[in-house]
Tab-separated table of C-alpha atoms and ligand atoms in Angstrom:
chain	number	residue	atom	x	y	z
Y	1	MET	CA	0.000	0.000	0.000
Y	2	SER	CA	1.156	3.476	-0.750
Y	3	SER	CA	-0.467	6.872	-0.910
Y	4	LYS	CA	2.102	8.153	-3.393
Y	5	ARG	CA	0.880	10.066	-6.411
Y	6	VAL	CA	1.598	8.334	-9.681
Y	7	LEU	CA	1.380	9.959	-13.099
Y	8	VAL	CA	-0.319	7.779	-15.696
Y	9	THR	CA	0.014	9.223	-19.195
Y	10	GLY	CA	-2.614	7.982	-21.634
Y	11	GLY	CA	-4.614	6.967	-18.557
Y	12	LEU	CA	-7.954	7.303	-20.328
Y	13	GLY	CA	-6.906	4.863	-23.050
Y	14	PHE	CA	-7.530	1.112	-23.167
Y	15	ILE	CA	-4.646	-0.268	-21.089
Y	16	GLY	CA	-4.100	2.963	-19.153
Y	17	SER	CA	-7.644	3.108	-17.767
Y	18	HIS	CA	-7.521	-0.493	-16.519
Y	19	THR	CA	-4.142	0.200	-14.920
Y	20	VAL	CA	-5.523	3.298	-13.178
Y	21	VAL	CA	-8.202	1.053	-11.646
Y	22	ALA	CA	-5.587	-1.476	-10.494
Y	23	LEU	CA	-3.394	1.299	-9.030
Y	24	GLN	CA	-6.266	2.936	-7.167
Y	25	GLN	CA	-7.315	-0.428	-5.797
Y	26	GLU	CA	-3.801	-0.830	-4.390
Y	27	GLY	CA	-4.070	2.549	-2.659
Y	28	TYR	CA	-2.166	4.752	-5.109
Y	29	GLU	CA	-3.293	8.292	-5.849
Y	30	VAL	CA	-3.398	8.694	-9.618
Y	31	VAL	CA	-2.958	11.749	-11.808
Y	32	ILE	CA	-3.840	11.172	-15.458
Y	33	ILE	CA	-2.492	13.112	-18.407
Y	34	ASP	CA	-4.364	12.488	-21.661
Y	35	ASN	CA	-5.103	14.686	-24.669
Y	36	LEU	CA	-8.201	12.626	-25.593
Y	37	SER	CA	-6.791	12.003	-29.079
Y	38	ASN	CA	-7.806	8.348	-28.842
Y	39	SER	CA	-10.103	8.260	-25.820
Y	40	SER	CA	-13.150	9.851	-24.272
Y	41	ILE	CA	-13.554	11.909	-21.102
Y	42	ASP	CA	-16.394	9.488	-20.187
Y	43	VAL	CA	-13.724	6.941	-19.228
Y	44	LEU	CA	-13.101	9.024	-16.104
Y	45	GLY	CA	-16.676	8.275	-15.024
Y	46	GLY	CA	-16.178	4.566	-15.746
Y	47	ILE	CA	-13.084	4.471	-13.527
Y	48	THR	CA	-14.949	6.320	-10.767
Y	49	HIS	CA	-17.850	3.861	-10.914
Y	50	ILE	CA	-15.487	0.944	-10.392
Y	51	THR	CA	-13.208	2.329	-7.691
Y	52	GLY	CA	-15.383	4.993	-6.060
Y	53	LYS	CA	-12.608	7.488	-6.612
Y	54	THR	CA	-12.064	10.004	-9.414
Y	55	PRO	CA	-8.425	10.298	-10.433
Y	56	GLU	CA	-7.020	13.765	-11.009
Y	57	PHE	CA	-7.059	14.568	-14.714
Y	58	GLU	CA	-5.018	17.009	-16.792
Y	59	ASN	CA	-5.892	17.478	-20.461
Y	60	ILE	CA	-2.346	17.994	-21.739
Y	61	ASP	CA	-0.782	17.148	-25.072
Y	62	LEU	CA	2.599	15.695	-24.158
Y	63	ARG	CA	4.060	17.054	-27.412
Y	64	ASP	CA	3.828	20.466	-25.746
Y	65	LYS	CA	7.198	20.649	-24.004
Y	66	THR	CA	6.286	23.740	-21.980
Y	67	ALA	CA	3.070	22.133	-20.761
Y	68	VAL	CA	5.019	19.061	-19.616
Y	69	LYS	CA	7.482	21.279	-17.735
Y	70	ASP	CA	4.647	23.274	-16.137
Y	71	PHE	CA	2.944	20.039	-15.086
Y	72	PHE	CA	5.996	18.853	-13.134
Y	73	GLU	CA	6.374	22.272	-11.546
Y	74	GLN	CA	2.781	22.034	-10.348
Y	75	TYR	CA	3.021	18.392	-9.214
Y	76	GLN	CA	6.455	18.466	-7.608
Y	77	ASP	CA	5.899	15.339	-5.517
Y	78	ILE	CA	5.458	13.077	-8.551
Y	79	GLU	CA	8.427	10.747	-9.058
Y	80	ASP	CA	6.606	7.770	-10.554
Y	81	VAL	CA	5.367	7.690	-14.115
Y	82	ILE	CA	3.651	4.975	-16.129
Y	83	HIS	CA	3.824	6.098	-19.735
Y	84	PHE	CA	1.101	4.698	-22.000
Y	85	ALA	CA	0.435	7.763	-24.161
Y	86	ALA	CA	1.368	7.013	-27.765
Y	87	SER	CA	-0.157	6.497	-31.175
Y	88	LYS	CA	-0.558	2.794	-31.880
Y	89	ALA	CA	-2.073	2.099	-35.305
Y	90	VAL	CA	0.547	0.164	-37.275
Y	91	GLY	CA	-1.004	0.926	-40.693
Y	92	GLU	CA	-1.331	4.644	-39.989
Y	93	SER	CA	2.303	4.742	-38.875
Y	94	VAL	CA	3.329	3.531	-42.342
Y	95	THR	CA	1.385	6.303	-44.086
Y	96	ASN	CA	2.191	9.014	-41.524
Y	97	PRO	CA	5.566	8.104	-39.983
Y	98	LEU	CA	6.413	11.603	-38.750
Y	99	LEU	CA	3.239	11.769	-36.665
Y	100	TYR	CA	4.372	8.544	-34.989
Y	101	TYR	CA	7.957	9.655	-34.452
Y	102	GLU	CA	6.736	12.943	-32.999
Y	103	ASN	CA	3.996	11.548	-30.798
Y	104	ASN	CA	5.836	8.486	-29.538
Y	105	ILE	CA	9.377	9.836	-29.284
Y	106	SER	CA	9.177	13.558	-28.432
Y	107	THR	CA	6.650	12.901	-25.642
Y	108	LEU	CA	8.998	10.306	-24.145
Y	109	VAL	CA	11.987	12.646	-24.310
Y	110	TYR	CA	10.104	15.539	-22.675
Y	111	LEU	CA	8.959	13.316	-19.810
Y	112	LEU	CA	12.441	11.906	-19.251
Y	113	GLN	CA	13.962	15.399	-19.299
Y	114	GLU	CA	11.686	16.456	-16.455
Y	115	LEU	CA	12.155	13.248	-14.469
Y	116	ASN	CA	15.919	13.542	-14.771
Y	117	LYS	CA	15.812	16.876	-12.941
Y	118	LYS	CA	14.654	15.008	-9.825
Y	119	PRO	CA	17.027	13.374	-7.327
Y	120	SER	CA	15.371	10.035	-8.088
Y	121	SER	CA	12.484	8.852	-10.218
Y	122	ARG	CA	10.869	5.726	-11.617
Y	123	PHE	CA	9.464	5.057	-15.050
Y	124	ILE	CA	7.417	2.261	-16.609
Y	125	PHE	CA	7.277	2.139	-20.403
Y	126	SER	CA	4.686	0.475	-22.659
Y	127	SER	CA	6.691	-1.561	-25.108
Y	128	SER	CA	5.546	-4.377	-27.321
Y	129	CYS	CA	6.366	-7.897	-28.459
Y	130	THR	CA	6.550	-6.357	-31.915
Y	131	VAL	CA	10.237	-5.655	-31.120
Y	132	TYR	CA	10.919	-9.400	-31.575
Y	133	GLY	CA	9.409	-9.604	-35.073
Y	134	GLN	CA	9.168	-13.295	-36.063
Y	135	ALA	CA	11.316	-14.714	-33.288
Y	136	ASP	CA	13.577	-17.638	-34.175
Y	137	GLU	CA	12.546	-19.579	-31.082
Y	138	LEU	CA	9.241	-19.986	-29.255
Y	139	PRO	CA	8.255	-19.197	-26.574
Y	140	ILE	CA	9.997	-15.823	-26.756
Y	141	THR	CA	12.303	-14.879	-23.892
Y	142	GLU	CA	13.522	-11.355	-23.133
Y	143	ASN	CA	16.922	-12.417	-24.509
Y	144	ALA	CA	15.564	-13.001	-28.013
Y	145	PRO	CA	17.160	-10.525	-30.397
Y	146	VAL	CA	15.316	-7.364	-31.338
Y	147	LYS	CA	14.623	-7.572	-35.083
Y	148	LYS	CA	14.466	-4.736	-37.577
Y	149	ALA	CA	11.071	-3.093	-37.083
Y	150	GLU	CA	8.385	-3.812	-39.700
Y	151	SER	CA	6.715	-0.394	-39.253
Y	152	PRO	CA	7.440	3.102	-37.951
Y	153	TYR	CA	5.184	2.239	-34.976
Y	154	GLY	CA	7.339	-0.784	-34.118
Y	155	ASN	CA	10.427	1.332	-34.592
Y	156	THR	CA	9.168	3.891	-32.048
Y	157	LYS	CA	9.021	1.120	-29.452
Y	158	GLN	CA	12.581	-0.002	-30.219
Y	159	ILE	CA	13.917	3.567	-30.224
Y	160	GLY	CA	11.919	4.307	-27.067
Y	161	GLU	CA	13.566	1.389	-25.259
Y	162	GLU	CA	17.005	2.589	-26.414
Y	163	ILE	CA	16.356	6.141	-25.245
Y	164	ILE	CA	15.372	4.885	-21.809
Y	165	GLN	CA	18.323	2.495	-21.609
Y	166	ASP	CA	20.782	5.274	-22.545
Y	167	THR	CA	19.213	7.525	-19.910
Y	168	CYS	CA	19.577	4.818	-17.258
Y	169	LYS	CA	23.262	4.407	-18.140
Y	170	VAL	CA	24.101	8.022	-17.298
Y	171	ASN	CA	21.684	8.490	-14.404
Y	172	VAL	CA	21.872	5.668	-11.858
Y	173	ASP	CA	19.196	7.339	-9.730
Y	174	PHE	CA	16.713	6.989	-12.578
Y	175	LYS	CA	15.084	3.552	-12.690
Y	176	ALA	CA	12.998	2.157	-15.524
Y	177	ILE	CA	11.173	-0.957	-16.614
Y	178	ALA	CA	10.111	-1.619	-20.198
Y	179	LEU	CA	7.124	-3.950	-20.383
Y	180	ARG	CA	6.767	-5.802	-23.655
Y	181	TYR	CA	3.071	-6.569	-24.030
Y	182	PHE	CA	1.901	-9.457	-26.137
Y	183	ASN	CA	-1.763	-9.102	-27.248
Y	184	PRO	CA	-3.909	-7.251	-24.700
Y	185	ILE	CA	-7.632	-8.011	-24.964
Y	186	GLY	CA	-10.835	-7.924	-22.901
Y	187	ALA	CA	-12.348	-5.353	-20.601
Y	188	HIS	CA	-13.048	-4.762	-16.935
Y	189	SER	CA	-15.568	-7.336	-15.623
Y	190	THR	CA	-18.042	-4.535	-14.781
Y	191	ALA	CA	-18.032	-3.381	-18.442
Y	192	GLU	CA	-17.573	0.175	-17.147
Y	193	ILE	CA	-14.373	0.521	-19.202
Y	194	GLY	CA	-12.953	-1.348	-22.205
Y	195	GLU	CA	-11.351	-0.873	-25.596
Y	196	LEU	CA	-12.752	1.896	-27.807
Y	197	PRO	CA	-11.254	1.467	-31.275
Y	198	ILE	CA	-11.754	4.462	-33.536
Y	199	GLY	CA	-12.671	3.498	-37.108
Y	200	THR	CA	-12.093	-0.026	-38.378
Y	201	PRO	CA	-10.357	-2.104	-35.696
Y	202	GLN	CA	-6.888	-3.353	-36.622
Y	203	ASN	CA	-6.936	-5.994	-33.902
Y	204	LEU	CA	-8.743	-9.319	-33.946
Y	205	ILE	CA	-10.903	-9.112	-30.822
Y	206	PRO	CA	-12.657	-5.753	-31.408
Y	207	PHE	CA	-13.233	-6.875	-34.996
Y	208	ILE	CA	-14.825	-10.093	-33.741
Y	209	THR	CA	-17.110	-8.354	-31.238
Y	210	GLN	CA	-18.122	-5.655	-33.734
Y	211	THR	CA	-18.941	-8.350	-36.303
Y	212	ALA	CA	-20.953	-10.385	-33.815
Y	213	ILE	CA	-23.004	-7.332	-32.823
Y	214	GLY	CA	-23.742	-6.596	-36.493
Y	215	LYS	CA	-21.566	-3.533	-36.969
Y	216	ARG	CA	-19.358	-5.352	-39.494
Y	217	LYS	CA	-20.469	-7.874	-42.094
Y	218	GLU	CA	-17.872	-10.533	-41.550
Y	219	LEU	CA	-14.442	-11.144	-40.124
Y	220	SER	CA	-11.543	-11.719	-42.497
Y	221	VAL	CA	-9.105	-14.344	-41.252
Y	222	PHE	CA	-5.744	-13.475	-42.781
Y	223	GLY	CA	-4.235	-16.750	-43.988
Y	224	ASP	CA	-4.950	-20.397	-43.182
Y	225	ASP	CA	-1.779	-21.770	-44.714
Y	226	TYR	CA	0.659	-20.893	-41.940
Y	227	PRO	CA	2.752	-23.735	-40.492
Y	228	THR	CA	0.543	-23.990	-37.370
Y	229	ASN	CA	-1.900	-26.683	-36.188
Y	230	ASP	CA	-4.906	-25.248	-38.030
Y	231	GLY	CA	-3.027	-22.995	-40.457
Y	232	THR	CA	-4.013	-19.688	-38.821
Y	233	ALA	CA	-1.638	-17.317	-37.047
Y	234	ILE	CA	-0.882	-17.738	-33.351
Y	235	ARG	CA	-0.749	-14.980	-30.720
Y	236	ASP	CA	-0.526	-14.714	-26.951
Y	237	TYR	CA	-3.760	-13.011	-25.854
Y	238	ILE	CA	-3.534	-11.491	-22.397
Y	239	HIS	CA	-6.472	-10.141	-20.387
Y	240	VAL	CA	-6.086	-6.382	-19.950
Y	241	MET	CA	-6.683	-6.639	-16.182
Y	242	ASP	CA	-3.821	-9.151	-15.860
Y	243	LEU	CA	-1.697	-6.662	-17.778
Y	244	ALA	CA	-2.865	-3.795	-15.549
Y	245	GLU	CA	-1.906	-5.722	-12.419
Y	246	ALA	CA	1.566	-6.355	-13.854
Y	247	HIS	CA	2.125	-2.580	-13.969
Y	248	VAL	CA	1.333	-2.314	-10.266
Y	249	LYS	CA	3.861	-5.103	-9.590
Y	250	ALA	CA	6.491	-3.409	-11.739
Y	251	LEU	CA	5.999	-0.105	-9.955
Y	252	SER	CA	6.216	-1.657	-6.493
Y	253	ARG	CA	9.380	-3.502	-7.584
Y	254	LEU	CA	11.005	-0.112	-8.250
Y	255	ILE	CA	9.581	1.620	-5.182
Y	256	ASN	CA	10.741	-1.248	-2.942
Y	257	GLN	CA	14.157	-1.251	-4.651
Y	258	ASN	CA	13.916	-4.888	-5.670
Y	259	GLU	CA	15.252	-4.304	-9.172
Y	260	LYS	CA	18.395	-6.089	-10.339
Y	261	SER	CA	19.540	-3.147	-12.428
Y	262	ASN	CA	18.135	0.321	-13.092
Y	263	TYR	CA	16.882	-0.763	-16.524
Y	264	GLU	CA	14.895	-3.980	-16.827
Y	265	VAL	CA	12.701	-5.559	-19.488
Y	266	PHE	CA	9.824	-7.980	-18.959
Y	267	ASN	CA	7.554	-9.891	-21.308
Y	268	LEU	CA	3.896	-9.704	-20.369
Y	269	GLY	CA	1.844	-12.503	-21.832
Y	270	THR	CA	0.119	-15.691	-20.735
Y	271	GLY	CA	2.828	-17.959	-22.092
Y	272	LYS	CA	0.253	-19.723	-24.261
Y	273	GLY	CA	-0.424	-19.177	-27.944
Y	274	ASN	CA	-3.879	-19.400	-29.500
Y	275	SER	CA	-4.687	-19.548	-33.195
Y	276	VAL	CA	-7.257	-17.271	-34.816
Y	277	LEU	CA	-9.635	-20.224	-35.245
Y	278	GLU	CA	-9.256	-21.143	-31.563
Y	279	VAL	CA	-10.156	-17.569	-30.634
Y	280	ILE	CA	-13.223	-17.687	-32.880
Y	281	ASN	CA	-14.320	-20.996	-31.326
Y	282	SER	CA	-13.826	-19.663	-27.815
Y	283	PHE	CA	-15.765	-16.498	-28.673
Y	284	GLU	CA	-18.674	-18.479	-30.152
Y	285	LYS	CA	-18.757	-20.657	-27.033
Y	286	VAL	CA	-18.821	-17.811	-24.486
Y	287	SER	CA	-21.093	-15.464	-26.458
Y	288	LYS	CA	-23.372	-18.164	-27.908
Y	289	GLU	CA	-23.222	-16.157	-31.149
Y	290	LYS	CA	-22.322	-17.522	-34.589
Y	291	LEU	CA	-19.523	-15.457	-36.044
Y	292	PRO	CA	-19.539	-14.904	-39.827
Y	293	TYR	CA	-15.997	-15.153	-41.152
Y	294	LYS	CA	-14.092	-15.896	-44.338
Y	295	ILE	CA	-10.521	-16.938	-44.979
Y	296	VAL	CA	-8.524	-14.461	-47.054
Y	297	GLY	CA	-4.842	-14.172	-47.989
Y	298	ARG	CA	-2.087	-13.460	-45.494
Y	299	ARG	CA	-1.698	-9.833	-44.349
Y	300	GLU	CA	1.648	-8.228	-45.023
Y	301	GLY	CA	3.786	-7.796	-41.924
Y	302	ASP	CA	1.963	-10.449	-39.848
Y	303	VAL	CA	4.211	-12.934	-38.101
Y	304	ILE	CA	3.291	-16.619	-37.992
Y	305	ALA	CA	3.399	-17.178	-34.273
Y	306	ALA	CA	4.368	-15.194	-31.185
Y	307	TYR	CA	3.930	-16.153	-27.545
Y	308	ALA	CA	5.843	-15.229	-24.454
Y	309	ASP	CA	8.144	-17.055	-22.148
Y	310	THR	CA	6.862	-15.485	-18.938
Y	311	THR	CA	9.368	-17.050	-16.522
Y	312	LYS	CA	11.136	-13.753	-15.803
Y	313	ALA	CA	7.902	-11.859	-15.078
Y	314	ASN	CA	6.593	-14.779	-12.992
Y	315	GLU	CA	9.748	-15.050	-10.892
Y	316	ASP	CA	11.038	-11.475	-10.670
Y	317	LEU	CA	7.788	-9.513	-10.694
Y	318	GLY	CA	5.892	-12.190	-8.758
Y	319	TRP	CA	3.150	-11.849	-11.350
Y	320	LYS	CA	1.256	-14.325	-13.479
Y	321	ALA	CA	-1.624	-13.938	-15.916
Y	322	ASN	CA	-4.561	-15.625	-14.153
Y	323	ARG	CA	-7.514	-15.003	-16.411
Y	324	SER	CA	-8.443	-17.349	-19.258
Y	325	LEU	CA	-9.070	-16.648	-22.936
Y	326	ASP	CA	-12.770	-17.417	-22.323
Y	327	ASP	CA	-12.842	-14.824	-19.500
Y	328	ALA	CA	-11.193	-12.214	-21.679
Y	329	LEU	CA	-13.524	-12.822	-24.629
Y	330	GLY	CA	-16.575	-12.887	-22.339
Y	331	SER	CA	-15.602	-9.496	-20.911
Y	332	ALA	CA	-14.925	-8.068	-24.392
Y	333	TRP	CA	-18.377	-9.228	-25.517
Y	334	LYS	CA	-20.098	-7.764	-22.444
Y	335	TRP	CA	-18.283	-4.461	-23.130
Y	336	GLN	CA	-19.281	-4.488	-26.822
Y	337	LYS	CA	-22.936	-4.807	-25.822
Y	338	VAL	CA	-22.614	-1.797	-23.477
Y	339	VAL	CA	-20.949	0.238	-26.245
Y	340	GLN	CA	-23.742	-0.714	-28.639
Y	341	GLU	CA	-26.426	0.343	-26.149
Y	342	ARG	CA	-24.682	3.696	-25.631
Y	343	GLU	CA	-24.408	4.277	-29.379
Y	344	GLU	CA	-28.091	3.439	-29.893
Y	345	LYS	CA	-29.076	5.869	-27.116
Y	346	GLU	CA	-26.966	8.624	-28.703
Y	347	GLU	CA	-28.615	8.045	-32.086
Y	348	ASN	CA	-32.164	8.316	-30.625
T	1	NAD	N1	-3.188	-2.240	-27.331
T	1	NAD	C1	-2.188	-3.000	-27.772
T	1	NAD	O1	-2.403	-3.990	-28.461
T	1	NAD	C2	-0.744	-2.657	-27.409
T	1	NAD	C3	0.258	-3.638	-27.578
T	1	NAD	C4	1.572	-3.306	-27.241
T	1	NAD	C5	1.883	-2.040	-26.770
T	1	NAD	N2	0.896	-1.113	-26.633
T	1	NAD	C6	1.236	0.227	-26.152
T	1	NAD	O2	0.555	0.458	-24.931
T	1	NAD	C7	0.232	1.832	-24.807
T	1	NAD	C8	-1.244	1.983	-24.537
T	1	NAD	O3	-1.976	1.367	-25.587
T	1	NAD	P1	-3.569	1.405	-25.625
T	1	NAD	O4	-4.004	0.215	-26.385
T	1	NAD	O5	-4.107	1.634	-24.271
T	1	NAD	O6	-3.774	2.691	-26.539
T	1	NAD	P2	-4.888	3.831	-26.471
T	1	NAD	O7	-4.828	4.581	-27.749
T	1	NAD	O8	-6.195	3.261	-26.048
T	1	NAD	O9	-4.344	4.750	-25.276
T	1	NAD	C9	-3.362	5.742	-25.473
T	1	NAD	C10	-3.858	7.020	-24.802
T	1	NAD	O10	-2.859	8.033	-24.936
T	1	NAD	C11	-3.479	9.265	-25.293
T	1	NAD	N3	-2.463	10.046	-26.027
T	1	NAD	C12	-1.911	9.762	-27.233
T	1	NAD	N4	-1.030	10.711	-27.571
T	1	NAD	C13	-1.015	11.626	-26.546
T	1	NAD	C14	-0.300	12.832	-26.323
T	1	NAD	N5	0.526	13.340	-27.217
T	1	NAD	N6	-0.536	13.499	-25.167
T	1	NAD	C15	-1.406	13.025	-24.244
T	1	NAD	N7	-2.108	11.887	-24.414
T	1	NAD	C16	-1.920	11.192	-25.561
T	1	NAD	C17	-4.694	8.867	-26.127
T	1	NAD	O11	-5.702	9.853	-26.117
T	1	NAD	C18	-5.148	7.574	-25.428
T	1	NAD	O12	-6.093	7.834	-24.422
T	1	NAD	C19	0.716	2.502	-26.086
T	1	NAD	O13	2.003	3.041	-25.852
T	1	NAD	C20	0.790	1.354	-27.064
T	1	NAD	O14	1.719	1.590	-28.079
T	1	NAD	C21	-0.418	-1.402	-26.926
């Protein structure tokens, strides 16, 4: 338990909002910075309904260096930052790379510049399994080599990790953990908060739930000729609340000075891979809906299979993903129905 104030950037987004809930439930005071570029202010109400507590909120664009500086002058006690804010659409990053380099790199640099003015500070960074590309060995350990990024988005995660690592080398009082997420899915069990994809979802689960609710005609399964059991691609789908709880563990590892070095990297996944067809079957089972889908060609840039070796996170963070794929898909479906109801109300 701690009553320390923690800054959560991007705290109204998908993973950020669930992490704010987990932090508040562990007794942390949370201050959120978000510019609402990919989220809604209503998420604040969702968080409050779950925890009974409204986090402080600052509508700041982290690309505004002066605003970032002013924030830390106003909140001088803040030494702990969990940095989610970033742009994350892989396809958009290919067509608009400079937006991605600006939003994902300059924001990181401005935050680190302010934190490095403090005698000590702690930083948790949202990285991604995308840094591994198609790994040579499965499951993927943290020692697997980082492969050349397939997209500007992926590159921002690699560069981001390097920036943090270089900062840790010169400032031993600055401590950081990069968390490499596998595939976060699902929603809070109350369906007060969840994923809110803008436009056509790039990820499998929101596409599935939007198809099942009738918003999309059918799901395209990209490729059934991969060298996997059923021919479809394999990913490690992790429930967003398991992921959120891992952030709390990572933060307390730094606060309690349990780290082995001032820069550490952890994989966050379940350790189990599921194929696209397995996900569809699981979804149909938990939702009791028939999902219309068709098999189409492979999608460029998709890897065949990726799932985590979670030994390091299990042992060093004392964390394990506990929730099942069925749980995650059930929560995503419950959330989709809430979103649909809200949209119908707005239309009437
Ligand atoms: N969702 C995934 O599949 C996934 C996988 C691996 C890594 N990540 C990383 O995790 C982090 C969170 O992802 P998410 O899925 O919750 O995304 P999200 O888009 O739901 O949340 C990001 C939040 O940051 C805010 N934001 C963006 N740019 C900002 C800026 N300049 N200033 C202030 N706020 C800003 C957005 O409004 C949004 O609320 C991102 O860094 C993402 O790259 C996500």
